[in-house]
mmCIF file of C-alpha atoms in Angstrom:
data_model
loop_
_atom_site.group_PDB
_atom_site.id
_atom_site.type_symbol
_atom_site.label_atom_id
_atom_site.label_comp_id
_atom_site.label_asym_id
_atom_site.label_seq_id
_atom_site.Cartn_x
_atom_site.Cartn_y
_atom_site.Cartn_z
ATOM 1 C CA MET A 263 59.011 -80.905 -48.610
ATOM 2 C CA LEU A 264 57.265 -78.629 -50.944
ATOM 3 C CA PHE A 265 58.951 -79.818 -54.027
ATOM 4 C CA ASN A 266 57.720 -83.526 -53.431
ATOM 5 C CA ARG A 267 54.218 -82.311 -52.634
ATOM 6 C CA PHE A 268 54.332 -80.366 -55.653
ATOM 7 C CA ARG A 269 55.567 -83.232 -57.926
ATOM 8 C CA GLU A 270 52.846 -85.458 -56.215
ATOM 9 C CA TYR A 271 50.204 -82.598 -57.468
ATOM 10 C CA LEU A 272 51.040 -82.647 -60.712
ATOM 11 C CA ASP A 273 51.114 -86.695 -60.954
ATOM 12 C CA LYS A 274 47.673 -86.465 -60.259
ATOM 13 C CA GLN A 275 46.669 -83.556 -62.395
ATOM 14 C CA PHE A 276 48.407 -85.233 -65.445
ATOM 15 C CA LYS A 277 47.392 -88.412 -64.848
ATOM 16 C CA SER A 278 45.192 -88.747 -67.541
ATOM 17 C CA VAL A 279 47.417 -86.925 -70.156
ATOM 18 C CA PRO A 280 49.335 -88.722 -72.542
ATOM 19 C CA ASP A 281 52.746 -88.869 -72.229
ATOM 20 C CA SER A 282 54.328 -86.516 -74.663
ATOM 21 C CA LYS A 283 57.042 -83.991 -75.108
ATOM 22 C CA GLU A 284 54.685 -81.203 -75.314
ATOM 23 C CA ALA A 285 52.914 -82.394 -71.932
ATOM 24 C CA ASN A 286 56.390 -82.772 -70.095
ATOM 25 C CA ASP A 287 57.146 -79.390 -70.980
ATOM 26 C CA PHE A 288 54.049 -77.908 -70.003
ATOM 27 C CA ARG A 289 54.481 -79.611 -66.643
ATOM 28 C CA GLU A 290 58.004 -78.401 -65.873
ATOM 29 C CA GLU A 291 56.891 -74.987 -66.504
ATOM 30 C CA LEU A 292 54.120 -75.712 -63.831
ATOM 31 C CA LEU A 293 56.691 -76.942 -61.327
ATOM 32 C CA SER A 294 59.063 -74.280 -62.102
ATOM 33 C CA ASN A 295 56.162 -71.752 -61.310
ATOM 34 C CA LEU A 296 55.404 -73.347 -58.257
ATOM 35 C CA MET A 297 58.595 -73.390 -56.730
ATOM 36 C CA SER A 298 59.265 -69.714 -57.914
ATOM 37 C CA ARG A 299 56.239 -68.790 -56.049
ATOM 38 C CA ALA A 300 57.337 -70.791 -53.032
ATOM 39 C CA MET A 301 60.607 -69.189 -52.708
ATOM 40 C CA GLU A 302 58.934 -65.528 -52.728
ATOM 41 C CA LEU A 303 56.297 -66.691 -49.917
ATOM 42 C CA LYS A 304 59.028 -68.246 -47.879
ATOM 43 C CA GLU A 305 60.051 -64.680 -47.124
ATOM 44 C CA ASP A 306 57.094 -64.290 -44.893
ATOM 45 C CA LYS A 307 57.932 -66.195 -41.757
ATOM 46 C CA SER A 308 54.083 -65.821 -40.694
ATOM 47 C CA LEU A 309 53.263 -68.574 -43.336
ATOM 48 C CA THR A 310 53.087 -72.441 -42.504
ATOM 49 C CA GLU A 311 54.192 -74.908 -45.060
ATOM 50 C CA ASP A 312 50.574 -75.962 -45.513
ATOM 51 C CA GLN A 313 49.623 -72.159 -46.484
ATOM 52 C CA ILE A 314 52.490 -71.686 -48.741
ATOM 53 C CA TYR A 315 51.791 -74.732 -50.724
ATOM 54 C CA GLN A 316 47.920 -73.712 -51.064
ATOM 55 C CA LYS A 317 48.612 -70.422 -52.221
ATOM 56 C CA CYS A 318 51.229 -71.929 -54.793
ATOM 57 C CA ILE A 319 48.501 -74.130 -56.060
ATOM 58 C CA ASP A 320 45.918 -71.210 -55.983
ATOM 59 C CA SER A 321 48.451 -69.210 -57.908
ATOM 60 C CA LEU A 322 48.715 -71.486 -60.828
ATOM 61 C CA GLY A 323 44.657 -70.306 -61.857
ATOM 62 C CA ASP A 324 42.933 -72.380 -63.933
ATOM 63 C CA TYR A 325 44.927 -74.513 -66.496
ATOM 64 C CA SER A 326 42.215 -77.244 -67.269
ATOM 65 C CA GLU A 327 41.603 -76.004 -70.867
ATOM 66 C CA ALA A 328 45.580 -76.704 -71.710
ATOM 67 C CA LEU A 329 45.181 -80.112 -69.965
ATOM 68 C CA ARG A 330 42.015 -80.822 -72.354
ATOM 69 C CA LYS A 331 44.091 -79.869 -75.275
ATOM 70 C CA LEU A 332 47.014 -82.021 -74.462
ATOM 71 C CA SER A 333 44.576 -84.646 -73.812
ATOM 72 C CA GLY A 334 42.850 -84.314 -77.235
ATOM 73 C CA ASN A 335 45.606 -85.493 -79.481
ATOM 74 C CA PRO A 336 44.933 -88.906 -81.044
ATOM 75 C CA ILE A 337 48.466 -89.658 -82.138
ATOM 76 C CA ASP A 338 49.521 -88.875 -78.702
ATOM 77 C CA THR A 339 46.876 -90.978 -77.187
ATOM 78 C CA LEU A 340 48.056 -93.690 -79.275
ATOM 79 C CA ARG A 341 51.587 -93.627 -78.389
ATOM 80 C CA ASP A 342 51.140 -93.481 -74.611
ATOM 81 C CA LYS A 343 52.203 -96.469 -72.852
ATOM 82 C CA ARG A 344 49.301 -96.387 -70.442
ATOM 83 C CA LEU A 345 46.624 -97.063 -73.367
ATOM 84 C CA TRP A 346 48.544 -100.301 -74.202
ATOM 85 C CA ARG A 347 48.828 -101.238 -70.885
ATOM 86 C CA ASP A 348 45.244 -100.813 -70.630
ATOM 87 C CA VAL A 349 44.819 -103.061 -73.597
ATOM 88 C CA MET A 350 46.941 -105.548 -72.402
ATOM 89 C CA PHE A 351 45.005 -105.764 -68.966
ATOM 90 C CA ALA A 352 41.658 -106.128 -70.981
ATOM 91 C CA LEU A 353 43.172 -108.921 -73.022
ATOM 92 C CA THR A 354 44.494 -110.768 -69.921
ATOM 93 C CA PHE A 355 41.231 -110.228 -68.034
ATOM 94 C CA ALA A 356 39.592 -111.996 -70.971
ATOM 95 C CA LEU A 357 41.518 -115.132 -71.325
ATOM 96 C CA ILE A 358 41.057 -115.201 -67.466
ATOM 97 C CA SER A 359 37.240 -114.950 -68.001
ATOM 98 C CA VAL A 360 37.337 -117.893 -70.557
ATOM 99 C CA ILE A 361 39.369 -120.020 -68.190
ATOM 100 C CA VAL A 362 37.071 -119.176 -65.369
ATOM 101 C CA TYR A 363 33.828 -120.218 -67.574
ATOM 102 C CA ILE A 364 35.507 -123.605 -68.742
ATOM 103 C CA ALA A 365 36.609 -124.533 -65.324
ATOM 104 C CA VAL A 366 33.454 -123.806 -63.754
ATOM 105 C CA SER A 367 31.302 -125.511 -66.629
ATOM 106 C CA PHE A 368 33.355 -128.423 -66.389
ATOM 107 C CA VAL A 369 32.775 -128.862 -62.490
ATOM 108 C CA THR A 370 29.107 -127.891 -62.573
ATOM 109 C CA LYS A 371 28.230 -129.422 -65.985
ATOM 110 C CA LYS A 372 26.257 -126.528 -66.254
ATOM 111 C CA TRP A 373 27.473 -124.556 -69.643
ATOM 112 C CA GLY A 374 24.319 -122.330 -70.324
ATOM 113 C CA LEU A 375 24.103 -121.069 -66.679
ATOM 114 C CA THR A 376 27.812 -120.520 -66.254
ATOM 115 C CA ALA A 377 27.897 -118.297 -69.189
ATOM 116 C CA ILE A 378 24.966 -116.299 -68.436
ATOM 117 C CA ILE A 379 26.493 -115.933 -64.895
ATOM 118 C CA VAL A 380 30.084 -115.375 -65.532
ATOM 119 C CA PHE A 381 30.634 -113.399 -68.779
ATOM 120 C CA PRO A 382 28.136 -110.867 -67.693
ATOM 121 C CA SER A 383 29.847 -110.639 -64.577
ATOM 122 C CA MET A 384 33.394 -110.333 -66.054
ATOM 123 C CA ALA A 385 31.828 -107.753 -68.562
ATOM 124 C CA GLY A 386 30.375 -105.284 -65.803
ATOM 125 C CA ILE A 387 33.685 -105.699 -63.882
ATOM 126 C CA MET A 388 35.569 -104.453 -67.002
ATOM 127 C CA TYR A 389 33.339 -101.766 -67.814
ATOM 128 C CA ILE A 390 33.358 -100.332 -64.176
ATOM 129 C CA PHE A 391 37.224 -100.752 -64.323
ATOM 130 C CA PHE A 392 37.376 -98.186 -67.523
ATOM 131 C CA THR A 393 34.702 -95.838 -66.771
ATOM 132 C CA ALA A 394 36.594 -95.321 -63.348
ATOM 133 C CA LYS A 395 39.472 -94.207 -65.346
ATOM 134 C CA ILE A 396 37.142 -91.930 -66.996
ATOM 135 C CA LEU A 397 35.835 -90.715 -63.837
ATOM 136 C CA ALA A 398 39.482 -89.793 -62.622
ATOM 137 C CA SER A 399 40.154 -88.234 -65.792
ATOM 138 C CA ASN A 400 36.750 -85.882 -65.506
ATOM 139 C CA THR A 401 37.733 -84.944 -62.023
ATOM 140 C CA ALA A 402 41.569 -84.152 -62.862
ATOM 141 C CA LEU A 403 40.222 -81.894 -66.109
ATOM 142 C CA LYS A 404 37.429 -80.706 -64.113
ATOM 143 C CA ARG A 405 34.616 -81.652 -66.936
ATOM 144 C CA HIS A 406 31.765 -83.680 -65.775
ATOM 145 C CA ALA A 407 29.519 -84.139 -68.811
ATOM 146 C CA LEU A 408 29.735 -88.245 -68.282
ATOM 147 C CA THR A 409 29.976 -88.250 -65.087
ATOM 148 C CA GLY A 410 26.137 -88.246 -63.932
ATOM 149 C CA LEU A 411 25.918 -90.724 -66.739
ATOM 150 C CA ILE A 412 28.467 -93.232 -65.727
ATOM 151 C CA LEU A 413 27.382 -93.340 -61.931
ATOM 152 C CA SER A 414 23.772 -93.725 -63.339
ATOM 153 C CA SER A 415 25.299 -97.003 -65.124
ATOM 154 C CA TYR A 416 26.712 -98.308 -62.037
ATOM 155 C CA ALA A 417 23.521 -98.234 -60.599
ATOM 156 C CA VAL A 418 21.420 -100.086 -63.397
ATOM 157 C CA LEU A 419 24.328 -102.483 -63.257
ATOM 158 C CA ILE A 420 23.699 -103.120 -59.388
ATOM 159 C CA THR A 421 20.121 -103.094 -60.060
ATOM 160 C CA LEU A 422 20.501 -105.945 -62.595
ATOM 161 C CA ALA A 423 23.197 -107.990 -60.342
ATOM 162 C CA ALA A 424 20.306 -107.622 -57.618
ATOM 163 C CA PHE A 425 17.360 -108.881 -59.734
ATOM 164 C CA PHE A 426 19.565 -111.968 -60.950
ATOM 165 C CA VAL A 427 20.435 -112.841 -57.198
ATOM 166 C CA LEU A 428 16.782 -112.310 -55.858
ATOM 167 C CA ALA A 429 15.278 -114.185 -59.005
ATOM 168 C CA PHE A 430 17.542 -117.150 -59.228
ATOM 169 C CA ALA A 431 19.464 -117.573 -56.203
ATOM 170 C CA GLY A 432 18.684 -120.943 -54.597
ATOM 171 C CA SER A 433 18.494 -119.433 -51.248
ATOM 172 C CA VAL A 434 16.020 -116.873 -52.014
ATOM 173 C CA LYS A 435 12.800 -117.880 -52.436
ATOM 174 C CA ILE A 436 11.334 -114.912 -54.214
ATOM 175 C CA GLY A 437 11.651 -115.634 -57.911
ATOM 176 C CA PRO A 438 11.026 -113.596 -61.057
ATOM 177 C CA ARG A 439 7.477 -112.257 -60.458
ATOM 178 C CA LYS A 440 8.425 -110.449 -57.385
ATOM 179 C CA ALA A 441 12.202 -109.552 -58.193
ATOM 180 C CA TRP A 442 11.120 -107.272 -60.884
ATOM 181 C CA VAL A 443 10.169 -104.494 -58.170
ATOM 182 C CA VAL A 444 14.049 -103.747 -57.784
ATOM 183 C CA PHE A 445 13.806 -101.926 -61.148
ATOM 184 C CA THR A 446 11.205 -99.591 -60.202
ATOM 185 C CA TYR A 447 14.505 -98.199 -57.719
ATOM 186 C CA ILE A 448 16.434 -97.077 -61.015
ATOM 187 C CA PRO A 449 14.722 -93.505 -61.159
ATOM 188 C CA PHE A 450 15.908 -93.052 -57.687
ATOM 189 C CA TRP A 451 19.632 -94.126 -58.123
ATOM 190 C CA VAL A 452 19.436 -92.088 -61.052
ATOM 191 C CA SER A 453 18.647 -88.824 -59.117
ATOM 192 C CA ALA A 454 21.284 -90.010 -56.630
ATOM 193 C CA ALA A 455 23.736 -90.150 -59.189
ATOM 194 C CA SER A 456 23.031 -86.645 -60.500
ATOM 195 C CA ALA A 457 22.869 -85.373 -56.824
ATOM 196 C CA ILE A 458 26.419 -86.710 -56.207
ATOM 197 C CA THR A 459 27.653 -85.321 -59.582
ATOM 198 C CA PHE A 460 26.730 -81.865 -58.459
ATOM 199 C CA ALA A 461 27.405 -82.174 -54.488
ATOM 200 C CA VAL A 462 30.603 -84.023 -54.879
ATOM 201 C CA PHE A 463 32.270 -83.178 -58.345
ATOM 202 C CA ARG A 464 31.285 -79.953 -59.623
ATOM 203 C CA LYS A 465 31.114 -78.838 -55.765
ATOM 204 C CA LYS A 466 27.594 -76.976 -56.926
ATOM 205 C CA LYS A 467 24.175 -76.792 -54.921
ATOM 206 C CA VAL A 468 22.220 -79.748 -55.793
ATOM 207 C CA PRO A 469 19.309 -78.540 -57.840
ATOM 208 C CA LEU A 470 15.678 -78.581 -56.352
ATOM 209 C CA ILE A 471 14.308 -80.567 -58.902
ATOM 210 C CA ILE A 472 16.740 -83.426 -58.772
ATOM 211 C CA ILE A 473 15.815 -83.758 -54.979
ATOM 212 C CA VAL A 474 12.114 -83.865 -55.393
ATOM 213 C CA LEU A 475 12.388 -86.181 -58.383
ATOM 214 C CA GLY A 476 14.551 -88.278 -56.167
ATOM 215 C CA ALA A 477 12.032 -88.125 -53.203
ATOM 216 C CA CYS A 478 9.330 -89.268 -55.339
ATOM 217 C CA SER A 479 10.738 -91.713 -57.087
ATOM 218 C CA PHE A 480 11.565 -93.160 -53.921
ATOM 219 C CA PHE A 481 8.480 -93.475 -52.248
ATOM 220 C CA VAL A 482 6.842 -94.874 -55.421
ATOM 221 C CA ALA A 483 9.097 -97.682 -55.519
ATOM 222 C CA ALA A 484 8.829 -98.237 -51.973
ATOM 223 C CA PHE A 485 5.175 -98.091 -52.535
ATOM 224 C CA LEU A 486 5.485 -100.904 -55.094
ATOM 225 C CA THR A 487 8.043 -102.895 -53.028
ATOM 226 C CA ALA A 488 5.741 -102.907 -49.995
ATOM 227 C CA SER A 489 2.697 -104.015 -52.626
ATOM 228 C CA VAL A 490 4.720 -106.806 -53.859
ATOM 229 C CA ALA A 491 6.105 -108.123 -50.632
ATOM 230 C CA ILE A 492 2.778 -108.437 -48.929
ATOM 231 C CA GLY A 493 0.627 -109.279 -51.906
ATOM 232 C CA ARG A 494 -1.922 -105.992 -50.854
ATOM 233 C CA TRP A 495 -2.040 -103.116 -52.905
ATOM 234 C CA HIS A 496 -4.785 -101.113 -51.251
ATOM 235 C CA PRO A 497 -3.380 -100.394 -47.660
ATOM 236 C CA THR A 498 0.363 -99.580 -48.839
ATOM 237 C CA TRP A 499 -0.906 -96.398 -51.150
ATOM 238 C CA LEU A 500 -0.605 -94.152 -48.153
ATOM 239 C CA ILE A 501 3.256 -94.691 -48.691
ATOM 240 C CA VAL A 502 2.961 -92.697 -51.937
ATOM 241 C CA LEU A 503 1.829 -89.543 -49.751
ATOM 242 C CA GLY A 504 5.340 -89.698 -48.739
ATOM 243 C CA ALA A 505 6.165 -88.210 -52.176
ATOM 244 C CA PRO A 506 4.288 -84.915 -52.586
ATOM 245 C CA ILE A 507 4.728 -84.253 -48.157
ATOM 246 C CA SER A 508 8.759 -84.520 -49.035
ATOM 247 C CA ALA A 509 8.493 -82.354 -52.123
ATOM 248 C CA LEU A 510 6.275 -79.747 -50.332
ATOM 249 C CA ILE A 511 8.965 -79.560 -47.104
ATOM 250 C CA ALA A 512 11.919 -79.381 -49.792
ATOM 251 C CA GLY A 513 9.907 -76.230 -51.532
ATOM 252 C CA ILE A 514 9.337 -74.767 -48.343
ATOM 253 C CA PHE A 515 13.232 -74.974 -47.207
ATOM 254 C CA ALA A 516 14.148 -73.524 -50.725
ATOM 255 C CA VAL A 517 11.974 -71.090 -50.469
ATOM 256 C CA ASN A 518 12.876 -69.906 -46.844
ATOM 257 C CA LYS A 519 16.518 -69.919 -48.148
ATOM 258 C CA ARG A 520 15.863 -67.645 -50.728
ATOM 259 C CA MET A 521 13.830 -65.233 -48.911
ATOM 260 C CA LYS A 522 16.537 -65.092 -46.489
ATOM 261 C CA ALA A 523 19.040 -64.398 -49.039
ATOM 262 C CA SER A 524 17.319 -61.784 -50.190
ATOM 263 C CA GLY A 525 16.639 -60.186 -46.976
ATOM 264 C CA LYS A 526 20.437 -59.793 -46.524
#
């Protein structure tokens, strides 16, 4: 039923908007406009329900600025029950972290090592939880100034976790002297995060400079990884040649595509 589909759509759009009378009035206004438009389109018997639904959504136009204004009222934000639910969740999670730390420390008798493992891990989980909500809000409001930075920070967290696992895990005999190489992949992950922001969230073409930087940083990291792994630097320098080669190929594709477009 179209009414239920419209309600579900508006639920997603208003997910990050604090609950207030102004927001509810605007939401009901949008729902009324959608239903009115649907009644008009139903007269055209050639349209399916999916087509009517999409045409109704398109008829709303861009109302992201109105959602931004509704989201930017500090008083409404403080009154929002969802905010306080998140605060209570954070406090509960912090309490659980302390309990886990004490329990594990009593069993292992390694209070220092347990603290190094448990508290950063819990902090990372909390960070991902709250920033994921920001990403959801950015997607709903079509603003992505922080999206690339948040995705990049996820990459840094994963890199840190990989370093500690490789450097200190008992079953992995690598050690800090070799595990440091995982940090050389951070520029590549940042480039990948930027590419995802453009392609997935902004629905735009990924800039050529990001593709080139991503390819170059990957081959440099691969060179360092291979060199550290085998303990020999001279024969592995050939891997770095992949960076200019991939950049040249990407540039040729970009030029050909531009020439083809101009030729039309």
